[in-house]
Amino acid sequence: MKRIIFHIDVNSAFLSWIAVKMVREGHPDLRLVPSVVSGDPSDRRSIITAASIPAKKLGIRAAQPVSMALRLCPSLVIVGGDWEWYKECSKGFISICKDYSPVLQQFSIDECFLDMSFRCYGKDPVEVATRLKDEVKSRLGFTVNVGVGSNKLLAKMASDFEKPDKVHTLWDSEVEEKMWPLGVRDLLWVGKKTEERLTSYGIRTIGELAAIDIGFLSRLVGRNAATQLHEYANGRDYSPVETEVAEAKSYSAERTFSKDLSDPKDVDRALFNVACIVAHRIRRDRFRASTVSMFVKYTDFSVAQKQCQLPQPTDVTAVILNEARRMLSEVWDGSSPIRQVGLGVTKLTHDSYEQMSLFEDPKMEYYREWDRRYDEKKAEAEDTRMLAYERRKPSSGSE
DNA sequence: TCTGGGGTCCTAGGACCC
DNA sequence: TCTGGGGTCCTAGGACCC
């Protein structure tokens, strides 16, 4: 049986979702004017998370600083994000997709793959894809692109063709015509650095990459990356649509300051905040961590990072924070201002038992109690938010 | 123009063990 | 006395994704 994969991608997801919400509240449609979503619209340091199509026509792109976008378009409408709303929209979108095939892999909050091999057997895949796209639009109010191909790579490449609200195919037989003329940067996993390296050797299009000697490519990007890139450039991808949701392998949080900081007390406060966030998350998900890492970013964007192993896995905020503080003092002497500070944990286990140490810090019980109260407060705040949210929650059906 | 936040995976060198 | 090769763990750094 022929393999048929769909890749469904919400068009300018965060912007579309906020636009749908605002339209329902009686505001004009953001999608029709130059507009963007940013993390914190009042902060000059924030960057753009999503831009409307009229904004994109003015050269405004995701990941641009808000200040730059404002120069390109002084009348730009800037709105903040709403994670609860995003999650709701994502849920509605995924649930419609699941009706088309249970073999679904969620790739991010606004993208998924569907294995449609069975569901499309004997049918026209484009017709099915069009029905899916139109159903999302009529029931949820936002548009998607559907890419149709014989594997995940081709489906994903296809969904990236002309937007919005379109269905495109990229079958093996169409690779030469539709994919090979594209620049190497358009290929999945070719980022800025790889593009620079490839173009410096005269490799500009995916077609040129597909034709290149793999030994030569290995010397450019390493053997493993070369094998992968060469397969992709030729439109080959044998990876299955993974329905299992993988467990988290790391948790991290970081804070960029509105002004670079020199006072150790300010930096420590930020470190405390991110430690609380990360430790809370691992407790919420019943993890303990064995590795703690931290980094600081300086004014010139250079990064200093440290990591260390714990004698035993922990989920205690104070233990994580103390290691991070120690490492901070090893990389930072307070002489150069800090732009950003971050903290992460890896090497996670679900082990419920805890090895008792004869030398356990007598304050440990106090630390745990502190964490319990922190978690309780967080849960209460969450409940209040959800309650307020339920009241204004729209149905995902047609209105 | 001046660059967020949260992830995954890979590489390379050094330490240590057999 | 000086020598091998392989495996694993740790750390730092980098590339990529959305």
Coordinates of N, CA, C and O in Angstrom, one line a residue, chain A residues 255-372:
Chain A
R255 N 15.8 34.1 32.1 CA 15.2 35.4 32.2 C 16.2 36.4 31.5 O 17.4 36.4 31.9
T256 N 15.6 37.2 30.6 CA 16.4 38.3 30.1 C 16.0 39.6 30.7 O 14.8 39.8 30.9
F257 N 16.9 40.4 31.2 CA 16.6 41.6 32.0 C 16.3 42.7 31.0 O 17.0 42.8 30.0
S258 N 15.5 43.7 31.4 CA 15.2 44.8 30.5 C 16.4 45.7 30.5 O 16.6 46.4 29.5
K259 N 17.3 45.6 31.5 CA 18.6 46.3 31.5 C 19.6 45.3 32.0 O 19.3 44.6 33.0
D260 N 20.8 45.3 31.4 CA 21.8 44.4 31.9 C 22.2 44.7 33.3 O 22.2 45.8 33.7
L261 N 22.3 43.6 34.1 CA 22.5 43.7 35.5 C 24.0 43.6 36.0 O 24.7 42.7 35.5
S262 N 24.4 44.4 37.0 CA 25.7 44.2 37.6 C 25.6 43.9 39.0 O 26.6 43.4 39.6
D263 N 24.5 44.2 39.7 CA 24.4 43.9 41.1 C 24.1 42.5 41.4 O 23.1 41.9 40.9
P264 N 25.0 41.8 42.1 CA 24.8 40.4 42.4 C 23.5 40.1 43.0 O 23.0 39.0 42.8
K265 N 23.0 41.0 43.8 CA 21.7 40.7 44.5 C 20.6 40.6 43.4 O 19.7 39.8 43.6
D266 N 20.6 41.4 42.4 CA 19.6 41.3 41.3 C 19.7 40.0 40.6 O 18.7 39.4 40.2
V267 N 20.9 39.7 40.3 CA 21.2 38.4 39.5 C 20.7 37.2 40.4 O 20.1 36.3 39.9
D268 N 21.0 37.3 41.6 CA 20.6 36.2 42.5 C 19.1 36.0 42.6 O 18.6 34.9 42.6
R269 N 18.4 37.2 42.6 CA 17.0 37.2 42.7 C 16.4 36.4 41.4 O 15.5 35.6 41.5
A270 N 17.0 36.7 40.3 CA 16.5 36.1 39.0 C 16.8 34.6 39.1 O 16.0 33.8 38.7
L271 N 18.0 34.3 39.6 CA 18.4 32.8 39.7 C 17.4 32.1 40.6 O 17.0 31.0 40.3
F272 N 17.0 32.8 41.7 CA 16.0 32.2 42.6 C 14.7 32.0 41.9 O 14.1 30.9 42.0
N273 N 14.3 33.0 41.1 CA 13.0 32.8 40.4 C 13.0 31.7 39.4 O 12.1 30.9 39.4
V274 N 14.1 31.5 38.6 CA 14.1 30.5 37.6 C 14.2 29.1 38.3 O 13.6 28.1 37.9
A275 N 14.9 29.1 39.4 CA 15.1 27.8 40.2 C 13.7 27.4 40.7 O 13.3 26.2 40.6
C276 N 12.9 28.3 41.2 CA 11.6 28.0 41.7 C 10.7 27.4 40.6 O 10.0 26.4 40.7
I277 N 10.8 28.0 39.4 CA 10.0 27.6 38.3 C 10.4 26.2 37.8 O 9.5 25.3 37.7
V278 N 11.7 26.0 37.6 CA 12.1 24.7 37.1 C 11.8 23.5 38.2 O 11.3 22.5 37.8
A279 N 12.1 23.8 39.4 CA 11.9 22.8 40.5 C 10.4 22.5 40.6 O 10.0 21.3 40.7
H280 N 9.6 23.5 40.5 CA 8.2 23.3 40.5 C 7.7 22.4 39.4 O 6.9 21.4 39.6
R281 N 8.2 22.6 38.2 CA 7.8 21.8 37.1 C 8.2 20.3 37.2 O 7.5 19.4 36.9
I282 N 9.4 20.1 37.7 CA 9.8 18.7 37.9 C 9.0 18.0 39.0 O 8.7 16.8 38.8
R283 N 8.7 18.7 40.0 CA 7.8 18.1 41.0 C 6.4 17.8 40.5 O 5.9 16.7 40.7
R284 N 5.9 18.8 39.7 CA 4.6 18.6 39.1 C 4.6 17.3 38.2 O 3.6 16.6 38.2
D285 N 5.6 17.1 37.5 CA 5.7 15.9 36.6 C 6.3 14.7 37.3 O 6.7 13.8 36.6
R286 N 6.5 14.8 38.6 CA 7.0 13.6 39.4 C 8.4 13.2 38.9 O 8.7 12.0 38.8
F287 N 9.3 14.1 38.7 CA 10.7 13.8 38.3 C 11.6 14.2 39.4 O 11.2 15.1 40.3
R288 N 12.8 13.6 39.4 CA 13.9 14.2 40.2 C 15.1 14.3 39.2 O 15.1 13.5 38.2
A289 N 15.9 15.3 39.4 CA 17.0 15.5 38.5 C 18.4 15.3 39.1 O 18.6 15.5 40.3
S290 N 19.3 14.8 38.3 CA 20.7 14.5 38.8 C 21.7 15.5 38.3 O 22.8 15.6 38.8
T291 N 21.3 16.2 37.3 CA 22.3 17.2 36.7 C 21.7 18.6 36.8 O 20.5 18.8 36.4
V292 N 22.4 19.6 37.3 CA 22.0 21.0 37.3 C 22.9 21.8 36.4 O 24.1 21.6 36.5
S293 N 22.3 22.6 35.6 CA 23.2 23.5 34.7 C 22.7 24.9 34.8 O 21.5 25.2 35.1
M294 N 23.6 25.8 34.7 CA 23.2 27.2 34.7 C 24.1 28.0 33.6 O 25.1 27.5 33.2
F295 N 23.6 29.1 33.2 CA 24.4 29.9 32.3 C 24.1 31.4 32.5 O 23.1 31.7 33.0
V296 N 25.1 32.2 32.1 CA 24.8 33.6 32.0 C 25.2 34.1 30.6 O 26.1 33.6 30.0
K297 N 24.5 35.1 30.2 CA 24.8 35.7 28.9 C 25.2 37.1 29.2 O 24.5 37.8 29.9
Y298 N 26.3 37.5 28.6 CA 26.8 38.9 28.8 C 26.3 39.9 27.8 O 25.6 39.5 26.8
T299 N 26.6 41.1 28.0 CA 26.1 42.2 27.1 C 26.5 41.9 25.6 O 25.7 42.1 24.7
D300 N 27.6 41.3 25.4 CA 28.1 41.0 24.0 C 27.5 39.6 23.5 O 28.0 39.1 22.5
F301 N 26.6 39.1 24.3 CA 25.9 37.8 23.9 C 26.8 36.6 24.1 O 26.4 35.5 23.7
S302 N 28.0 36.8 24.6 CA 28.8 35.6 24.9 C 28.2 34.9 26.1 O 27.6 35.5 26.9
V303 N 28.4 33.6 26.1 CA 27.7 32.8 27.2 C 28.8 32.0 28.0 O 29.7 31.5 27.4
A304 N 28.6 32.0 29.3 CA 29.4 31.1 30.1 C 28.4 30.1 30.8 O 27.4 30.5 31.3
Q305 N 28.8 28.8 30.7 CA 27.8 27.9 31.3 C 28.6 26.9 32.1 O 29.8 26.6 31.9
K306 N 27.9 26.3 33.1 CA 28.4 25.3 34.0 C 27.4 24.2 34.2 O 26.2 24.5 34.2
Q307 N 27.8 23.0 34.5 CA 26.9 22.0 34.9 C 27.5 21.1 35.9 O 28.8 21.1 36.0
C308 N 26.8 20.5 36.7 CA 27.4 19.6 37.7 C 26.4 18.4 38.1 O 25.2 18.5 37.8
Q309 N 27.0 17.4 38.6 CA 26.2 16.2 39.0 C 25.9 16.3 40.5 O 26.7 16.7 41.2
L310 N 24.7 15.9 40.8 CA 24.3 15.8 42.2 C 24.6 14.4 42.8 O 24.6 13.4 42.0
P311 N 25.0 14.3 44.0 CA 25.2 13.0 44.6 C 24.0 12.1 44.5 O 24.1 10.9 44.4
Q312 N 22.8 12.7 44.6 CA 21.6 11.9 44.4 C 20.5 12.8 43.7 O 20.6 14.0 44.0
P313 N 19.6 12.2 43.0 CA 18.6 13.0 42.3 C 17.8 13.8 43.3 O 17.5 13.3 44.4
T314 N 17.3 15.0 42.9 CA 16.5 15.8 43.8 C 15.4 16.6 43.1 O 15.5 16.7 41.8
D315 N 14.4 17.0 43.8 CA 13.4 17.9 43.3 C 13.2 19.1 44.2 O 12.3 19.8 44.2
V316 N 14.2 19.3 45.1 CA 14.2 20.3 46.1 C 14.7 21.6 45.6 O 15.9 21.7 45.1
T317 N 13.9 22.7 45.6 CA 14.4 24.0 45.0 C 15.7 24.4 45.6 O 16.6 24.8 44.9
A318 N 15.8 24.3 46.9 CA 17.0 24.9 47.6 C 18.3 24.2 47.2 O 19.3 24.8 47.0
V319 N 18.2 22.9 46.9 CA 19.4 22.1 46.5 C 19.8 22.5 45.1 O 21.0 22.8 44.9
I320 N 18.8 22.7 44.2 CA 19.1 23.1 42.9 C 19.7 24.5 42.9 O 20.7 24.8 42.2
L321 N 19.0 25.4 43.6 CA 19.4 26.8 43.7 C 20.8 26.9 44.2 O 21.7 27.7 43.7
N322 N 21.2 26.1 45.3 CA 22.5 26.2 45.9 C 23.6 25.8 44.9 O 24.7 26.5 44.8
E323 N 23.3 24.8 44.1 CA 24.3 24.4 43.1 C 24.5 25.5 42.1 O 25.6 25.8 41.6
A324 N 23.3 26.0 41.7 CA 23.4 27.1 40.6 C 24.1 28.3 41.1 O 24.9 28.9 40.4
R325 N 23.9 28.6 42.4 CA 24.6 29.8 43.0 C 26.1 29.5 43.0 O 26.9 30.4 42.7
R326 N 26.5 28.3 43.4 CA 27.9 28.0 43.5 C 28.6 28.1 42.1 O 29.6 28.7 41.9
M327 N 27.8 27.6 41.1 CA 28.4 27.6 39.7 C 28.4 29.1 39.2 O 29.4 29.5 38.5
L328 N 27.4 29.9 39.6 CA 27.4 31.3 39.1 C 28.6 32.0 39.7 O 29.3 32.7 38.9
S329 N 29.0 31.7 40.9 CA 30.1 32.4 41.5 C 31.4 31.9 40.8 O 32.4 32.6 40.9
E330 N 31.4 30.7 40.2 CA 32.6 30.3 39.5 C 32.8 30.9 38.2 O 33.9 31.0 37.7
V331 N 31.7 31.3 37.5 CA 31.8 31.8 36.2 C 31.8 33.4 36.2 O 32.2 34.0 35.2
W332 N 31.2 34.0 37.3 CA 31.0 35.4 37.2 C 31.5 36.1 38.4 O 31.2 35.7 39.6
D333 N 32.4 37.0 38.2 CA 33.0 37.7 39.3 C 32.4 39.1 39.6 O 32.8 39.9 40.4
G334 N 31.3 39.4 38.9 CA 30.5 40.6 39.1 C 31.1 41.8 38.3 O 30.5 42.9 38.4
S335 N 32.1 41.6 37.5 CA 32.7 42.7 36.9 C 32.0 43.1 35.6 O 32.0 44.2 35.2
S336 N 31.5 42.1 34.9 CA 30.8 42.4 33.6 C 29.3 42.3 33.8 O 28.8 41.3 34.3
P337 N 28.5 43.2 33.2 CA 27.0 43.2 33.4 C 26.5 41.9 32.7 O 27.0 41.5 31.7
I338 N 25.4 41.5 33.2 CA 24.7 40.3 32.7 C 23.4 40.6 32.0 O 22.6 41.3 32.6
R339 N 23.2 40.0 30.9 CA 22.0 40.2 30.1 C 20.9 39.2 30.4 O 19.7 39.5 30.5
Q340 N 21.3 38.0 30.6 CA 20.4 36.9 30.8 C 20.9 35.9 31.7 O 22.1 35.6 31.7
V341 N 20.1 35.2 32.5 CA 20.5 34.1 33.3 C 19.5 33.0 33.1 O 18.3 33.2 32.9
G342 N 20.1 31.7 33.1 CA 19.2 30.6 32.9 C 19.6 29.4 33.8 O 20.8 29.4 34.3
L343 N 18.7 28.5 34.0 CA 19.0 27.4 34.9 C 18.2 26.2 34.3 O 17.1 26.3 33.8
G344 N 18.9 25.0 34.3 CA 18.2 23.8 33.8 C 18.5 22.6 34.5 O 19.5 22.6 35.3
V345 N 17.7 21.6 34.4 CA 18.0 20.3 35.0 C 17.9 19.2 33.9 O 17.0 19.3 33.0
T346 N 18.7 18.1 34.0 CA 18.6 17.0 33.1 C 18.9 15.7 33.9 O 19.0 15.8 35.1
K347 N 19.0 14.6 33.2 CA 19.2 13.3 33.8 C 18.1 13.1 34.8 O 18.2 13.1 36.0
L348 N 16.9 13.0 34.3 CA 15.7 12.9 35.1 C 15.3 11.5 35.3 O 15.5 10.6 34.5
T349 N 14.8 11.2 36.5 CA 14.3 9.9 36.9 C 13.0 10.0 37.6 O 12.6 11.1 38.1
H350 N 12.2 8.9 37.5 CA 10.9 8.9 38.3 C 11.1 8.2 39.6 O 10.1 7.9 40.2
D351 N 12.3 7.8 39.9 CA 12.5 7.0 41.1 C 11.8 7.6 42.3 O 11.9 8.8 42.6
S352 N 10.9 6.9 43.0 CA 10.1 7.4 44.1 C 10.9 7.3 45.4 O 10.7 8.1 46.3
Y353 N 11.8 6.3 45.4 CA 12.5 6.2 46.7 C 13.7 7.2 46.8 O 14.2 7.7 45.7
E354 N 14.0 7.6 47.9 CA 15.1 8.5 48.1 C 16.2 7.9 49.0 O 15.8 7.4 50.1
Q355 N 17.4 7.9 48.6 CA 18.4 7.3 49.4 C 18.6 8.1 50.6 O 18.9 9.3 50.5
M356 N 18.5 7.5 51.8 CA 18.7 8.3 53.0 C 20.2 8.5 53.2 O 21.0 7.6 53.2
S357 N 20.5 9.8 53.5 CA 22.0 10.0 53.7 C 22.1 10.3 55.2 O 21.3 11.0 55.8
L358 N 23.1 9.7 55.8 CA 23.4 10.0 57.2 C 23.8 11.5 57.4 O 23.6 12.0 58.5
F359 N 24.2 12.1 56.3 CA 24.7 13.4 56.4 C 23.7 14.4 55.8 O 24.1 15.5 55.4
E360 N 22.5 14.0 55.8 CA 21.5 14.9 55.1 C 21.4 16.2 55.9 O 21.4 16.2 57.1
D361 N 21.3 17.3 55.1 CA 21.2 18.6 55.7 C 20.0 18.7 56.6 O 18.9 18.3 56.2
P362 N 20.2 19.0 57.9 CA 19.1 19.1 58.8 C 18.0 20.1 58.3 O 16.8 20.0 58.8
K363 N 18.4 21.0 57.5 CA 17.4 21.9 57.0 C 16.5 21.4 55.9 O 15.5 22.0 55.4
M364 N 16.8 20.1 55.5 CA 16.1 19.6 54.3 C 14.6 19.5 54.5 O 13.8 19.8 53.6
E365 N 14.1 19.1 55.7 CA 12.7 19.1 56.0 C 12.1 20.4 55.8 O 11.0 20.6 55.2
Y366 N 12.8 21.4 56.2 CA 12.2 22.8 56.1 C 12.1 23.2 54.6 O 11.1 23.8 54.2
Y367 N 13.2 22.8 53.8 CA 13.1 23.1 52.4 C 11.9 22.4 51.7 O 11.3 23.0 50.9
R368 N 11.7 21.2 52.1 CA 10.6 20.4 51.5 C 9.3 21.1 51.8 O 8.4 21.2 51.0
E369 N 9.2 21.5 53.0 CA 7.9 22.2 53.5 C 7.7 23.4 52.7 O 6.6 23.7 52.2
W370 N 8.8 24.2 52.5 CA 8.7 25.4 51.7 C 8.2 25.1 50.3 O 7.3 25.8 49.8
D371 N 8.8 24.0 49.7 CA 8.3 23.6 48.3 C 6.9 23.2 48.3 O 6.2 23.6 47.4
R372 N 6.4 22.5 49.3 CA 5.0 22.1 49.4 C 4.1 23.3 49.3 O 3.1 23.4 48.6

